[in-house]
Every structure is written in structure tokens, then in C-alpha cells.
PDB file of N, CA and C in Angstrom:
ATOM      1  N   MET A   1      14.473 -22.045   3.920  1.00 64.00           N
ATOM      2  CA  MET A   1      13.278 -21.260   4.187  1.00 64.00           C
ATOM      3  C   MET A   1      12.734 -20.716   2.865  1.00 64.00           C
ATOM      4  N   THR A   2      11.439 -20.752   2.699  1.00 78.00           N
ATOM      5  CA  THR A   2      10.835 -20.247   1.475  1.00 78.00           C
ATOM      6  C   THR A   2      10.399 -18.804   1.653  1.00 78.00           C
ATOM      7  N   GLU A   3      10.475 -18.094   0.576  1.00 85.00           N
ATOM      8  CA  GLU A   3      10.081 -16.682   0.564  1.00 85.00           C
ATOM      9  C   GLU A   3       8.578 -16.580   0.380  1.00 85.00           C
ATOM     10  N   HIS A   4       7.937 -15.745   1.168  1.00 95.00           N
ATOM     11  CA  HIS A   4       6.502 -15.508   1.018  1.00 95.00           C
ATOM     12  C   HIS A   4       6.306 -14.593  -0.185  1.00 95.00           C
ATOM     13  N   LEU A   5       5.377 -14.951  -1.056  1.00 97.00           N
ATOM     14  CA  LEU A   5       5.101 -14.174  -2.261  1.00 97.00           C
ATOM     15  C   LEU A   5       3.728 -13.538  -2.173  1.00 97.00           C
ATOM     16  N   LEU A   6       3.625 -12.351  -2.720  1.00 98.00           N
ATOM     17  CA  LEU A   6       2.366 -11.604  -2.730  1.00 98.00           C
ATOM     18  C   LEU A   6       1.918 -11.378  -4.160  1.00 98.00           C
ATOM     19  N   ARG A   7       0.660 -11.651  -4.429  1.00 97.00           N
ATOM     20  CA  ARG A   7       0.100 -11.355  -5.743  1.00 97.00           C
ATOM     21  C   ARG A   7      -0.266  -9.869  -5.786  1.00 97.00           C
ATOM     22  N   ARG A   8      -0.601  -9.372  -6.974  1.00 97.00           N
ATOM     23  CA  ARG A   8      -0.822  -7.937  -7.160  1.00 97.00           C
ATOM     24  C   ARG A   8      -1.876  -7.361  -6.213  1.00 97.00           C
ATOM     25  N   TYR A   9      -2.988  -8.061  -6.044  1.00 97.00           N
ATOM     26  CA  TYR A   9      -4.036  -7.542  -5.175  1.00 97.00           C
ATOM     27  C   TYR A   9      -3.508  -7.331  -3.754  1.00 97.00           C
ATOM     28  N   GLY A  10      -2.730  -8.271  -3.260  1.00 97.00           N
ATOM     29  CA  GLY A  10      -2.146  -8.146  -1.925  1.00 97.00           C
ATOM     30  C   GLY A  10      -1.196  -6.966  -1.826  1.00 97.00           C
ATOM     31  N   VAL A  11      -0.409  -6.766  -2.868  1.00 98.00           N
ATOM     32  CA  VAL A  11       0.524  -5.630  -2.893  1.00 98.00           C
ATOM     33  C   VAL A  11      -0.259  -4.324  -2.912  1.00 98.00           C
ATOM     34  N   GLU A  12      -1.333  -4.287  -3.691  1.00 98.00           N
ATOM     35  CA  GLU A  12      -2.175  -3.089  -3.724  1.00 98.00           C
ATOM     36  C   GLU A  12      -2.744  -2.792  -2.346  1.00 98.00           C
ATOM     37  N   GLN A  13      -3.200  -3.824  -1.630  1.00 97.00           N
ATOM     38  CA  GLN A  13      -3.777  -3.643  -0.300  1.00 97.00           C
ATOM     39  C   GLN A  13      -2.737  -3.141   0.695  1.00 97.00           C
ATOM     40  N   ILE A  14      -1.537  -3.699   0.638  1.00 96.00           N
ATOM     41  CA  ILE A  14      -0.479  -3.331   1.585  1.00 96.00           C
ATOM     42  C   ILE A  14       0.046  -1.920   1.324  1.00 96.00           C
ATOM     43  N   THR A  15       0.220  -1.572   0.046  1.00 95.00           N
ATOM     44  CA  THR A  15       0.838  -0.293  -0.289  1.00 95.00           C
ATOM     45  C   THR A  15      -0.166   0.838  -0.470  1.00 95.00           C
ATOM     46  N   GLY A  16      -1.425   0.488  -0.746  1.00 96.00           N
ATOM     47  CA  GLY A  16      -2.418   1.512  -1.031  1.00 96.00           C
ATOM     48  C   GLY A  16      -2.316   2.062  -2.443  1.00 96.00           C
ATOM     49  N   MET A  17      -1.515   1.406  -3.282  1.00 96.00           N
ATOM     50  CA  MET A  17      -1.335   1.851  -4.661  1.00 96.00           C
ATOM     51  C   MET A  17      -2.287   1.094  -5.583  1.00 96.00           C
ATOM     52  N   SER A  18      -2.632   1.718  -6.693  1.00 97.00           N
ATOM     53  CA  SER A  18      -3.458   1.064  -7.710  1.00 97.00           C
ATOM     54  C   SER A  18      -2.557   0.247  -8.635  1.00 97.00           C
ATOM     55  N   LYS A  19      -3.190  -0.552  -9.493  1.00 97.00           N
ATOM     56  CA  LYS A  19      -2.437  -1.339 -10.467  1.00 97.00           C
ATOM     57  C   LYS A  19      -1.574  -0.435 -11.341  1.00 97.00           C
ATOM     58  N   SER A  20      -2.183   0.618 -11.876  1.00 97.00           N
ATOM     59  CA  SER A  20      -1.419   1.513 -12.749  1.00 97.00           C
ATOM     60  C   SER A  20      -0.320   2.235 -11.975  1.00 97.00           C
ATOM     61  N   GLY A  21      -0.575   2.557 -10.715  1.00 97.00           N
ATOM     62  CA  GLY A  21       0.441   3.197  -9.887  1.00 97.00           C
ATOM     63  C   GLY A  21       1.631   2.288  -9.638  1.00 97.00           C
ATOM     64  N   LEU A  22       1.352   1.006  -9.405  1.00 97.00           N
ATOM     65  CA  LEU A  22       2.439   0.035  -9.205  1.00 97.00           C
ATOM     66  C   LEU A  22       3.326  -0.041 -10.433  1.00 97.00           C
ATOM     67  N   TYR A  23       2.700  -0.228 -11.588  1.00 96.00           N
ATOM     68  CA  TYR A  23       3.478  -0.392 -12.814  1.00 96.00           C
ATOM     69  C   TYR A  23       4.184   0.894 -13.225  1.00 96.00           C
ATOM     70  N   ARG A  24       3.592   2.034 -12.947  1.00 97.00           N
ATOM     71  CA  ARG A  24       4.266   3.308 -13.221  1.00 97.00           C
ATOM     72  C   ARG A  24       5.506   3.449 -12.339  1.00 97.00           C
ATOM     73  N   ALA A  25       5.359   3.145 -11.050  1.00 97.00           N
ATOM     74  CA  ALA A  25       6.494   3.232 -10.126  1.00 97.00           C
ATOM     75  C   ALA A  25       7.600   2.257 -10.522  1.00 97.00           C
ATOM     76  N   MET A  26       7.224   1.069 -10.991  1.00 97.00           N
ATOM     77  CA  MET A  26       8.238   0.107 -11.449  1.00 97.00           C
ATOM     78  C   MET A  26       8.982   0.642 -12.665  1.00 97.00           C
ATOM     79  N   SER A  27       8.255   1.233 -13.609  1.00 98.00           N
ATOM     80  CA  SER A  27       8.909   1.744 -14.818  1.00 98.00           C
ATOM     81  C   SER A  27       9.832   2.917 -14.503  1.00 98.00           C
ATOM     82  N   GLU A  28       9.522   3.643 -13.436  1.00 97.00           N
ATOM     83  CA  GLU A  28      10.375   4.758 -13.010  1.00 97.00           C
ATOM     84  C   GLU A  28      11.518   4.295 -12.114  1.00 97.00           C
ATOM     85  N   GLY A  29      11.538   3.011 -11.770  1.00 96.00           N
ATOM     86  CA  GLY A  29      12.600   2.477 -10.909  1.00 96.00           C
ATOM     87  C   GLY A  29      12.375   2.746  -9.436  1.00 96.00           C
ATOM     88  N   ASN A  30      11.125   3.065  -9.051  1.00 95.00           N
ATOM     89  CA  ASN A  30      10.824   3.413  -7.666  1.00 95.00           C
ATOM     90  C   ASN A  30      10.069   2.330  -6.903  1.00 95.00           C
ATOM     91  N   PHE A  31       9.956   1.147  -7.485  1.00 97.00           N
ATOM     92  CA  PHE A  31       9.215   0.071  -6.842  1.00 97.00           C
ATOM     93  C   PHE A  31       9.820  -1.251  -7.269  1.00 97.00           C
ATOM     94  N   PRO A  32       9.859  -2.248  -6.370  1.00 97.00           N
ATOM     95  CA  PRO A  32      10.452  -3.541  -6.725  1.00 97.00           C
ATOM     96  C   PRO A  32       9.715  -4.215  -7.875  1.00 97.00           C
ATOM     97  N   ARG A  33      10.451  -4.929  -8.686  1.00 97.00           N
ATOM     98  CA  ARG A  33       9.881  -5.688  -9.791  1.00 97.00           C
ATOM     99  C   ARG A  33       9.404  -7.043  -9.279  1.00 97.00           C
ATOM    100  N   PRO A  34       8.349  -7.587  -9.875  1.00 97.00           N
ATOM    101  CA  PRO A  34       7.863  -8.907  -9.477  1.00 97.00           C
ATOM    102  C   PRO A  34       8.735 -10.014 -10.070  1.00 97.00           C
ATOM    103  N   VAL A  35       8.521 -11.222  -9.585  1.00 97.00           N
ATOM    104  CA  VAL A  35       9.179 -12.401 -10.139  1.00 97.00           C
ATOM    105  C   VAL A  35       8.115 -13.233 -10.856  1.00 97.00           C
ATOM    106  N   LYS A  36       8.517 -13.917 -11.915  1.00 97.00           N
ATOM    107  CA  LYS A  36       7.593 -14.784 -12.635  1.00 97.00           C
ATOM    108  C   LYS A  36       7.359 -16.044 -11.823  1.00 97.00           C
ATOM    109  N   ILE A  37       6.100 -16.399 -11.649  1.00 95.00           N
ATOM    110  CA  ILE A  37       5.774 -17.636 -10.932  1.00 95.00           C
ATOM    111  C   ILE A  37       5.040 -18.617 -11.835  1.00 95.00           C
ATOM    112  N   GLY A  38       4.806 -18.220 -13.044  1.00 96.00           N
ATOM    113  CA  GLY A  38       4.117 -19.066 -14.018  1.00 96.00           C
ATOM    114  C   GLY A  38       4.231 -18.441 -15.387  1.00 96.00           C
ATOM    115  N   LYS A  39       3.597 -19.080 -16.341  1.00 97.00           N
ATOM    116  CA  LYS A  39       3.668 -18.582 -17.708  1.00 97.00           C
ATOM    117  C   LYS A  39       3.103 -17.164 -17.830  1.00 97.00           C
ATOM    118  N   ARG A  40       1.991 -16.907 -17.142  1.00 95.00           N
ATOM    119  CA  ARG A  40       1.350 -15.587 -17.203  1.00 95.00           C
ATOM    120  C   ARG A  40       1.093 -15.012 -15.819  1.00 95.00           C
ATOM    121  N   ALA A  41       1.895 -15.409 -14.838  1.00 97.00           N
ATOM    122  CA  ALA A  41       1.652 -14.963 -13.460  1.00 97.00           C
ATOM    123  C   ALA A  41       2.933 -14.415 -12.840  1.00 97.00           C
ATOM    124  N   VAL A  42       2.771 -13.353 -12.080  1.00 97.00           N
ATOM    125  CA  VAL A  42       3.889 -12.769 -11.340  1.00 97.00           C
ATOM    126  C   VAL A  42       3.478 -12.556  -9.893  1.00 97.00           C
ATOM    127  N   ALA A  43       4.479 -12.403  -9.054  1.00 98.00           N
ATOM    128  CA  ALA A  43       4.242 -12.100  -7.638  1.00 98.00           C
ATOM    129  C   ALA A  43       5.447 -11.321  -7.129  1.00 98.00           C
ATOM    130  N   TRP A  44       5.252 -10.613  -6.045  1.00 98.00           N
ATOM    131  CA  TRP A  44       6.316  -9.843  -5.431  1.00 98.00           C
ATOM    132  C   TRP A  44       6.798 -10.553  -4.175  1.00 98.00           C
ATOM    133  N   ARG A  45       8.086 -10.499  -3.925  1.00 97.00           N
ATOM    134  CA  ARG A  45       8.635 -11.041  -2.682  1.00 97.00           C
ATOM    135  C   ARG A  45       8.174 -10.143  -1.534  1.00 97.00           C
ATOM    136  N   ALA A  46       7.632 -10.744  -0.495  1.00 97.00           N
ATOM    137  CA  ALA A  46       7.159  -9.980   0.659  1.00 97.00           C
ATOM    138  C   ALA A  46       8.296  -9.167   1.266  1.00 97.00           C
ATOM    139  N   SER A  47       9.501  -9.714   1.259  1.00 97.00           N
ATOM    140  CA  SER A  47      10.647  -8.996   1.833  1.00 97.00           C
ATOM    141  C   SER A  47      10.967  -7.739   1.031  1.00 97.00           C
ATOM    142  N   ASP A  48      10.828  -7.795  -0.302  1.00 97.00           N
ATOM    143  CA  ASP A  48      11.058  -6.605  -1.136  1.00 97.00           C
ATOM    144  C   ASP A  48      10.036  -5.517  -0.831  1.00 97.00           C
ATOM    145  N   ILE A  49       8.785  -5.921  -0.632  1.00 97.00           N
ATOM    146  CA  ILE A  49       7.734  -4.943  -0.319  1.00 97.00           C
ATOM    147  C   ILE A  49       7.978  -4.344   1.063  1.00 97.00           C
ATOM    148  N   ALA A  50       8.372  -5.174   2.015  1.00 96.00           N
ATOM    149  CA  ALA A  50       8.654  -4.678   3.372  1.00 96.00           C
ATOM    150  C   ALA A  50       9.798  -3.668   3.351  1.00 96.00           C
ATOM    151  N   LEU A  51      10.852  -3.962   2.596  1.00 96.00           N
ATOM    152  CA  LEU A  51      11.976  -3.018   2.491  1.00 96.00           C
ATOM    153  C   LEU A  51      11.538  -1.718   1.829  1.00 96.00           C
ATOM    154  N   TRP A  52      10.708  -1.824   0.796  1.00 96.00           N
ATOM    155  CA  TRP A  52      10.221  -0.624   0.127  1.00 96.00           C
ATOM    156  C   TRP A  52       9.400   0.229   1.091  1.00 96.00           C
ATOM    157  N   LEU A  53       8.522  -0.424   1.861  1.00 95.00           N
ATOM    158  CA  LEU A  53       7.717   0.313   2.833  1.00 95.00           C
ATOM    159  C   LEU A  53       8.591   0.986   3.883  1.00 95.00           C
ATOM    160  N   GLU A  54       9.618   0.286   4.362  1.00 94.00           N
ATOM    161  CA  GLU A  54      10.536   0.878   5.334  1.00 94.00           C
ATOM    162  C   GLU A  54      11.228   2.104   4.761  1.00 94.00           C
ATOM    163  N   SER A  55      11.590   2.048   3.492  1.00 92.00           N
ATOM    164  CA  SER A  55      12.298   3.181   2.854  1.00 92.00           C
ATOM    165  C   SER A  55      11.381   4.392   2.722  1.00 92.00           C
ATOM    166  N   ARG A  56      10.082   4.164   2.727  1.00 86.00           N
ATOM    167  CA  ARG A  56       9.116   5.250   2.561  1.00 86.00           C
ATOM    168  C   ARG A  56       8.746   5.933   3.872  1.00 86.00           C
ATOM    169  N   THR A  57       9.026   5.283   4.998  1.00 80.00           N
ATOM    170  CA  THR A  57       8.648   5.859   6.295  1.00 80.00           C
ATOM    171  C   THR A  57       9.624   6.973   6.674  1.00 80.00           C
ATOM    172  N   THR A  58       9.087   7.988   7.285  1.00 63.00           N
ATOM    173  CA  THR A  58       9.920   9.092   7.737  1.00 63.00           C
ATOM    174  C   THR A  58      10.165   8.953   9.230  1.00 63.00           C
ATOM    175  N   THR A  59      11.330   9.358   9.633  1.00 57.00           N
ATOM    176  CA  THR A  59      11.666   9.286  11.066  1.00 57.00           C
ATOM    177  C   THR A  59      11.810  10.648  11.659  1.00 57.00           C
TER     178      THR A  59
END
């Protein structure tokens, strides 16, 4: 099975975070890091984003 990958714009739409917010959270260790998909391209694993969103929900 292949992993679904999300580009930055998709991650921004799903999380409601801006580009700078994403990279700030990554540098602080509070957001999943992307994987390289090309020489100058990255994407996030959809499963990593889903887990991050689950961790943010309050019960």
C-alpha cells in the first residue's frame, strides 16, 4: 500500500496553519517533518498529519 502525501498547501488547508507557522512548529519539534520527494520538493505523510491532528483534539 502506498502512503498518501500532502504538499504544503494541502497541509496548510487541513491544519489552518500558515507556511511560517508550519516551519516554526517543526523547528520547535511540535509538528511532523516532511519527506523529500524530489530535488527541491517535500511533502508530508497524510498519516503523520492525521496523528498530529488527533493529538491536538481535546476530549
